[in-house]
Amino acid sequence: MVRPARRASATRRHGRRRPHPPRRAPGRHTRRDRRPPRPRPRLRRRPRGQRDAGHHRPVRVDAGPRHRRHTVARQRSRSRRGDTAVTAVPQPGRVARLSYFFPAHNEEANLRPLVDEALATLPALADRWEIVIVDDGSRDTTPAIADELAAANPGLVRAVHHPTNLGYGAALRSGLGAARYDLVAFTDGDRQFRVADLSRLLERLAAPDHPDVVVGYRIRRADPVVRAVYARLYRLANRIFFGLTIRDVDCACKLFRREALDGLRVESGGAFFSAELLIKLHASGRTLAEVGIPHYPRTAGSPTGAKPSVVWRAVRDFWSLRLRLWAAPKRALGRGVPILEPEAATS
């Protein structure tokens, strides 16, 4: 039998035979850590800010999420270094009218810098604007400084005073009720937020879905460990018992459409005020949106949110609302003090 001629192998095409690699024994293999490393291709790095040679590619003002991630990373590094410089965020445009307020309790060291920051920033955010200082029964020179700032800036700065310390929720109720313009924003008086970052909330409010409320969440919380632990447990409890999926309920950087607050009633006057407000807004059919906000360390004054009396009052109000919602939901949602009628406040 004549065998057919086989095709010349690749090792004999050029007139010489190349040796075959040695065969491994059955069941043997080369360990991964002993294999020679594969050479990785070296990519040519172009100058930063250039797409092609000779063509500059500037960063767009309306850049997408990738640019925002880099911006957030830079602001995180600044917060770690303790940089308290005002950081402006690109904004899509100005709004017509904006009311900005902040509650203050024994914040004499933070009051003037915060008002000066707001006076320098708000003209870039709104055509018409106002600043409302809510003094919640301070025992230091906060009331006198607030009146002095209001007298020095008539028509732009107003002061609202509580004769005694009524609580954080009562101060927020007074600020929301004293606001005169269509959009109402607030931060705390401890300067752990920057007024310039309100542009992030305004940008989200102008999104196509047109939310009624924009709630900020702290990107990197600059608070003691005890307060951070309380916040995690508090967020989990609100999610389980009220179905509130907001990731940072007590973030003191929020923006409201004033019409969304019309007819709304909130019973709590303490730290549970923000959660109850969001729960009832959501139950009334209002849309809530979220946006990340940088958080900075407190540089003056002392926090009061972790005091046992404040925590106990919040727990009491929490379970009071939960039990009423189980017993009579409609009646519980209509219970409380109207938001647009501040209680026990004098201008």
XYZ file of N, CA and C in Angstrom, residues 33-188:
468
model
N 3.695 31.278 39.563
C 4.698 32.208 40.071
C 6.071 31.990 39.448
N 6.276 30.856 38.721
C 7.562 30.602 38.071
C 7.543 30.919 36.580
N 6.388 31.255 36.069
C 6.318 31.598 34.656
C 6.978 32.949 34.419
N 7.616 33.110 33.299
C 8.211 34.422 32.994
C 7.115 35.453 32.770
N 7.278 36.644 33.266
C 6.234 37.670 33.100
C 6.070 38.055 31.642
N 4.822 38.302 31.263
C 4.537 38.732 29.903
C 4.842 40.214 29.751
N 5.485 40.569 28.688
C 5.757 42.009 28.490
C 4.471 42.759 28.179
N 4.245 43.828 28.891
C 3.051 44.641 28.668
C 3.360 45.766 27.686
N 2.424 46.049 26.802
C 2.686 47.133 25.838
C 2.747 48.478 26.545
N 3.679 49.270 26.144
C 3.853 50.609 26.714
C 3.046 51.600 25.895
N 2.157 52.296 26.588
C 1.301 53.256 25.916
C 1.964 54.620 25.908
N 1.820 55.284 24.798
C 2.398 56.617 24.690
C 1.488 57.609 25.414
N 2.041 58.300 26.365
C 1.275 59.268 27.135
C 1.314 60.612 26.442
N 0.125 61.182 26.284
C 0.024 62.486 25.646
C -0.042 63.573 26.708
N 0.287 64.781 26.340
C 0.208 65.873 27.318
C -1.209 66.021 27.843
N -1.308 66.330 29.117
C -2.610 66.456 29.759
C -3.393 67.608 29.139
N -4.683 67.339 28.858
C -5.527 68.358 28.269
C -5.504 68.369 26.767
N -4.768 67.439 26.115
C -4.689 67.382 24.668
C -5.215 66.049 24.187
N -6.002 66.108 23.149
C -6.499 64.886 22.536
C -5.597 64.454 21.397
N -5.222 65.346 20.552
C -4.273 65.107 19.474
C -3.234 66.209 19.527
N -2.138 65.970 18.843
C -1.055 66.946 18.866
C -1.538 68.256 18.267
N -1.383 69.323 19.014
C -1.757 70.638 18.529
C -3.211 70.997 18.734
N -4.036 70.091 19.282
C -5.457 70.355 19.490
C -5.740 70.288 20.977
N -6.148 71.394 21.558
C -6.434 71.443 22.987
C -7.865 70.991 23.232
N -8.050 70.222 24.281
C -9.370 69.713 24.633
C -9.731 70.202 26.023
N -10.400 71.342 26.151
C -10.733 71.845 27.483
C -11.837 71.028 28.122
N -11.912 71.104 29.450
C -12.954 70.405 30.196
C -14.256 71.176 30.055
N -15.320 70.498 29.662
C -16.601 71.147 29.473
C -17.221 71.485 30.818
N -18.004 72.582 30.800
C -18.700 72.965 32.027
C -19.754 71.938 32.392
N -20.387 71.357 31.360
C -21.421 70.359 31.612
C -20.867 68.956 31.503
N -19.636 68.770 32.004
C -19.021 67.454 31.905
C -19.835 66.433 32.677
N -19.663 65.186 32.307
C -20.490 64.118 32.838
C -19.992 63.573 34.149
N -20.443 62.375 34.505
C -20.102 61.790 35.814
C -18.616 61.586 36.022
N -17.836 61.342 34.911
C -16.411 61.112 35.095
C -15.726 62.352 35.638
N -16.086 63.514 35.083
C -15.500 64.748 35.585
C -15.935 65.013 37.018
N -17.174 64.663 37.354
C -17.651 64.886 38.719
C -16.912 64.004 39.706
N -16.581 62.776 39.298
C -15.831 61.904 40.199
C -14.470 62.495 40.515
N -13.792 63.051 39.465
C -12.495 63.665 39.724
C -12.644 64.892 40.619
N -13.715 65.676 40.420
C -13.936 66.846 41.266
C -14.173 66.438 42.709
N -14.966 65.398 42.918
C -15.239 64.915 44.273
C -13.969 64.407 44.931
N -13.102 63.713 44.154
C -11.854 63.202 44.724
C -10.963 64.347 45.186
N -10.898 65.415 44.388
C -10.086 66.556 44.811
C -10.641 67.193 46.074
N -11.975 67.299 46.169
C -12.560 67.909 47.347
C -12.405 67.025 48.574
N -12.362 65.699 48.398
C -12.084 64.820 49.531
C -10.698 65.064 50.078
N -9.725 65.208 49.184
C -8.366 65.436 49.653
C -8.262 66.770 50.370
N -9.023 67.776 49.907
C -8.999 69.064 50.586
C -9.601 68.963 51.980
N -10.688 68.167 52.113
C -11.302 68.035 53.433
C -10.379 67.315 54.401
N -9.564 66.368 53.899
C -8.621 65.686 54.791
C -7.537 66.650 55.268
N -7.126 67.563 54.374
C -6.078 68.506 54.762
C -6.612 69.629 55.635
N -7.938 69.714 55.784
C -8.510 70.794 56.575
C -8.614 72.087 55.812
N -8.612 72.026 54.462
C -8.711 73.217 53.648
C -10.134 73.743 53.726
N -10.291 74.965 54.156
C -11.615 75.551 54.325
C -11.914 76.565 53.243
N -11.209 76.517 52.128
C -11.458 77.463 51.060
C -12.816 77.192 50.432
N -13.456 78.253 49.931
C -14.749 78.128 49.286
C -14.548 77.493 47.924
N -15.231 76.395 47.641
C -15.081 75.677 46.389
C -16.357 75.825 45.585
N -16.261 76.457 44.438
C -17.408 76.646 43.564
C -17.542 75.463 42.624
N -18.773 75.109 42.301
C -19.065 73.993 41.421
C -19.717 74.552 40.172
N -19.366 74.054 38.982
C -20.007 74.547 37.769
C -21.524 74.422 37.857
N -22.225 75.451 37.410
C -23.664 75.503 37.531
C -24.281 75.760 36.169
N -25.455 75.207 35.905
C -26.056 75.394 34.599
C -26.646 76.775 34.403
N -26.993 77.490 35.452
C -27.583 78.809 35.318
C -28.064 79.320 36.652
N -28.607 80.532 36.630
C -29.105 81.151 37.845
C -30.598 80.890 37.983
N -31.049 80.974 39.221
C -32.482 80.884 39.476
C -33.001 82.280 39.732
N -34.308 82.412 39.679
C -34.893 83.741 39.823
C -34.825 84.227 41.268
N -35.326 83.418 42.209
C -35.395 83.849 43.603
C -35.034 82.684 44.508
N -34.247 82.981 45.529
C -33.750 81.944 46.436
C -33.677 82.489 47.851
N -34.244 81.746 48.779
C -34.118 82.048 50.208
C -33.152 81.047 50.822
N -32.175 81.568 51.557
C -31.188 80.720 52.227
C -31.208 81.045 53.715
N -31.343 80.017 54.547
C -31.331 80.241 55.988
C -30.479 79.173 56.655
N -30.119 79.440 57.885
C -29.379 78.457 58.679
C -29.705 78.664 60.152
N -29.929 77.579 60.898
C -30.132 77.688 62.344
C -28.797 77.859 63.054
N -28.820 78.593 64.140
C -27.589 78.854 64.888
C -27.896 78.794 66.377
N -27.126 77.992 67.084
C -27.229 77.916 68.545
C -25.818 77.989 69.112
N -25.504 79.130 69.724
C -24.167 79.389 70.278
C -23.091 79.241 69.195
N -23.294 79.944 68.084
C -22.357 79.894 66.953
C -21.730 81.269 66.707
N -21.313 81.941 67.772
C -20.766 83.281 67.615
C -19.486 83.297 66.789
N -18.694 82.226 66.828
C -17.443 82.191 66.065
C -17.671 81.890 64.589
N -18.796 81.293 64.248
C -19.055 80.913 62.855
C -20.011 81.844 62.134
N -20.689 82.707 62.872
C -21.775 83.483 62.280
C -21.277 84.470 61.226
N -20.301 85.301 61.567
C -19.807 86.299 60.612
C -19.174 85.661 59.371
N -18.276 84.676 59.523
C -17.710 84.067 58.305
C -18.762 83.434 57.401
N -19.795 82.819 57.993
C -20.817 82.178 57.173
C -21.649 83.210 56.420
N -22.020 84.291 57.077
C -22.797 85.330 56.398
C -21.958 86.008 55.317
N -20.686 86.277 55.596
C -19.816 86.865 54.569
C -19.685 85.935 53.363
N -19.574 84.647 53.622
C -19.497 83.677 52.525
C -20.782 83.678 51.703
N -21.922 83.736 52.382
C -23.198 83.751 51.663
C -23.375 85.038 50.861
N -22.974 86.169 51.426
C -23.081 87.437 50.700
C -22.226 87.443 49.439
N -21.103 86.744 49.469
C -20.222 86.700 48.303
C -20.649 85.654 47.281
N -21.424 84.653 47.690
C -21.739 83.525 46.811
C -23.122 83.613 46.199
N -24.122 84.029 46.963
C -25.502 83.989 46.486
C -25.761 84.849 45.251
N -25.090 86.007 45.049
C -25.340 86.748 43.805
C -25.044 85.959 42.539
N -24.180 84.962 42.610
C -23.892 84.133 41.442
C -24.908 83.016 41.252
N -25.786 82.803 42.225
C -26.750 81.704 42.153
C -28.162 82.161 41.850
N -28.522 83.390 42.210
C -29.908 83.828 42.054
C -29.949 85.314 41.731
N -31.017 85.717 41.025
C -31.213 87.135 40.729
C -31.648 87.895 41.980
N -32.563 87.297 42.723
C -32.997 87.879 43.990
C -32.816 86.825 45.067
N -32.300 87.227 46.203
C -31.989 86.267 47.254
C -32.067 86.950 48.605
N -32.090 86.135 49.643
C -32.122 86.634 51.012
C -31.445 85.625 51.928
N -30.979 86.113 53.064
C -30.345 85.290 54.090
C -31.138 85.459 55.381
N -31.527 84.342 55.974
C -32.288 84.362 57.225
C -31.476 83.618 58.280
N -31.175 84.295 59.375
C -30.466 83.700 60.509
C -31.495 83.345 61.573
N -31.542 82.076 61.959
C -32.485 81.621 62.984
C -31.689 81.339 64.253
N -31.817 82.235 65.218
C -31.145 82.072 66.510
C -32.050 81.273 67.436
N -31.601 80.084 67.816
C -32.416 79.195 68.642
C -32.036 79.338 70.114
N -32.328 80.512 70.678
C -32.106 80.732 72.104
C -30.653 80.633 72.521
N -29.747 81.226 71.755
C -28.315 81.165 72.082
C -28.025 81.958 73.351
N -27.019 81.486 74.098
C -26.628 82.154 75.333
C -25.358 82.974 75.187
N -24.731 82.931 74.026
C -23.529 83.735 73.811
C -23.925 84.999 73.049
N -23.009 85.539 72.276
C -23.282 86.784 71.546
C -23.897 86.543 70.171
N -24.384 85.335 69.904
C -24.993 85.059 68.598
C -26.174 85.978 68.298
N -27.125 86.222 69.225
C -28.238 87.131 68.898
C -27.776 88.540 68.545
N -26.805 89.069 69.278
C -26.329 90.424 68.991
C -25.630 90.482 67.635
N -24.831 89.483 67.320
C -24.146 89.465 66.024
C -25.155 89.338 64.889
N -26.191 88.521 65.074
C -27.213 88.369 64.038
C -27.933 89.687 63.779
N -28.292 90.415 64.836
C -28.946 91.714 64.652
C -28.005 92.711 63.991
N -26.742 92.659 64.334
C -25.771 93.572 63.728
C -25.611 93.302 62.230
N -25.561 92.032 61.853
C -25.441 91.690 60.435
C -26.700 92.065 59.668
N -27.865 91.903 60.292
C -29.106 92.290 59.629
C -29.188 93.801 59.439
N -28.713 94.564 60.432
C -28.731 96.022 60.303
C -27.728 96.510 59.267
N -26.608 95.805 59.126
C -25.593 96.210 58.147
C -25.971 95.838 56.723
N -26.905 94.910 56.545
C -27.310 94.474 55.202
C -28.836 94.479 55.110
N -29.457 95.657 55.126
C -30.926 95.701 55.094
C -31.464 95.164 53.767
N -32.531 94.400 53.864
C -33.136 93.817 52.674
C -32.495 92.530 52.211
N -31.301 92.226 52.717
C -30.598 91.006 52.320
C -30.488 90.003 53.463
N -30.304 90.497 54.683
C -30.119 89.627 55.846
C -31.207 89.936 56.860
N -31.855 88.893 57.363
C -32.851 89.030 58.419
C -32.508 88.083 59.558
N -32.948 88.421 60.740
C -32.695 87.607 61.928
C -34.016 87.215 62.564
N -34.141 85.934 62.904
C -35.305 85.393 63.607
C -34.803 84.824 64.925
N -35.440 85.213 66.034
C -34.967 84.830 67.362
C -36.000 83.969 68.079
N -35.538 82.912 68.731
C -36.343 82.146 69.672
C -35.993 82.627 71.080
N -36.966 82.920 71.904
C -36.647 83.390 73.264
C -35.916 82.340 74.095
N -36.197 81.075 73.843
C -35.509 79.976 74.527
C -35.095 78.943 73.487
N -34.299 77.984 73.924
C -33.850 76.924 73.028
C -34.994 75.929 72.803
N -35.601 75.980 71.613
C -36.747 75.130 71.289
C -36.348 73.835 70.602
N -35.123 73.736 70.121
C -34.689 72.518 69.455
C -34.379 72.748 67.988
N -33.643 71.792 67.429
C -33.199 71.907 66.036
C -34.384 71.926 65.069
N -35.365 71.069 65.307
C -36.514 71.034 64.415
C -37.318 72.316 64.441
N -37.484 72.904 65.617
C -38.203 74.169 65.708
C -37.463 75.276 64.970
N -36.130 75.253 65.004
C -35.359 76.249 64.264
C -35.536 76.072 62.758
N -35.556 74.822 62.287
C -35.792 74.589 60.863
C -37.198 75.018 60.461
N -38.178 74.751 61.317
C -39.544 75.169 61.012
C -39.635 76.683 60.899
N -38.967 77.393 61.793
C -38.991 78.855 61.739
C -38.313 79.371 60.479
N -37.195 78.748 60.084
C -36.518 79.188 58.869
C -37.332 78.932 57.620
N -37.960 77.757 57.530
C -38.802 77.460 56.369
C -40.009 78.390 56.318
N -40.570 78.696 57.480
C -41.722 79.585 57.497
C -41.371 81.028 57.204
N -40.170 81.461 57.575
C -39.769 82.847 57.340
C -39.308 83.099 55.916
N -39.018 82.061 55.146
C -38.545 82.233 53.768
C -39.651 82.841 52.908
N -39.272 83.775 52.028
C -40.261 84.484 51.221
C -40.230 84.092 49.751
N -39.174 83.423 49.295
C -39.032 83.175 47.861
C -39.427 81.746 47.494
N -39.469 81.489 46.188
C -40.007 80.219 45.680
C -39.147 79.022 46.059
N -37.837 79.203 46.078
C -36.912 78.126 46.425
C -36.301 78.429 47.783
N -36.235 77.402 48.633
C -35.722 77.567 49.997
C -34.620 76.540 50.214
N -33.448 77.013 50.606
C -32.309 76.138 50.898
C -31.795 76.451 52.292
N -31.197 75.446 52.916
C -30.611 75.683 54.230
C -29.406 74.782 54.430
N -28.509 75.253 55.260
C -27.401 74.475 55.808
C -27.353 74.756 57.306
N -26.464 74.075 57.997
C -26.275 74.365 59.415
C -25.386 75.590 59.590
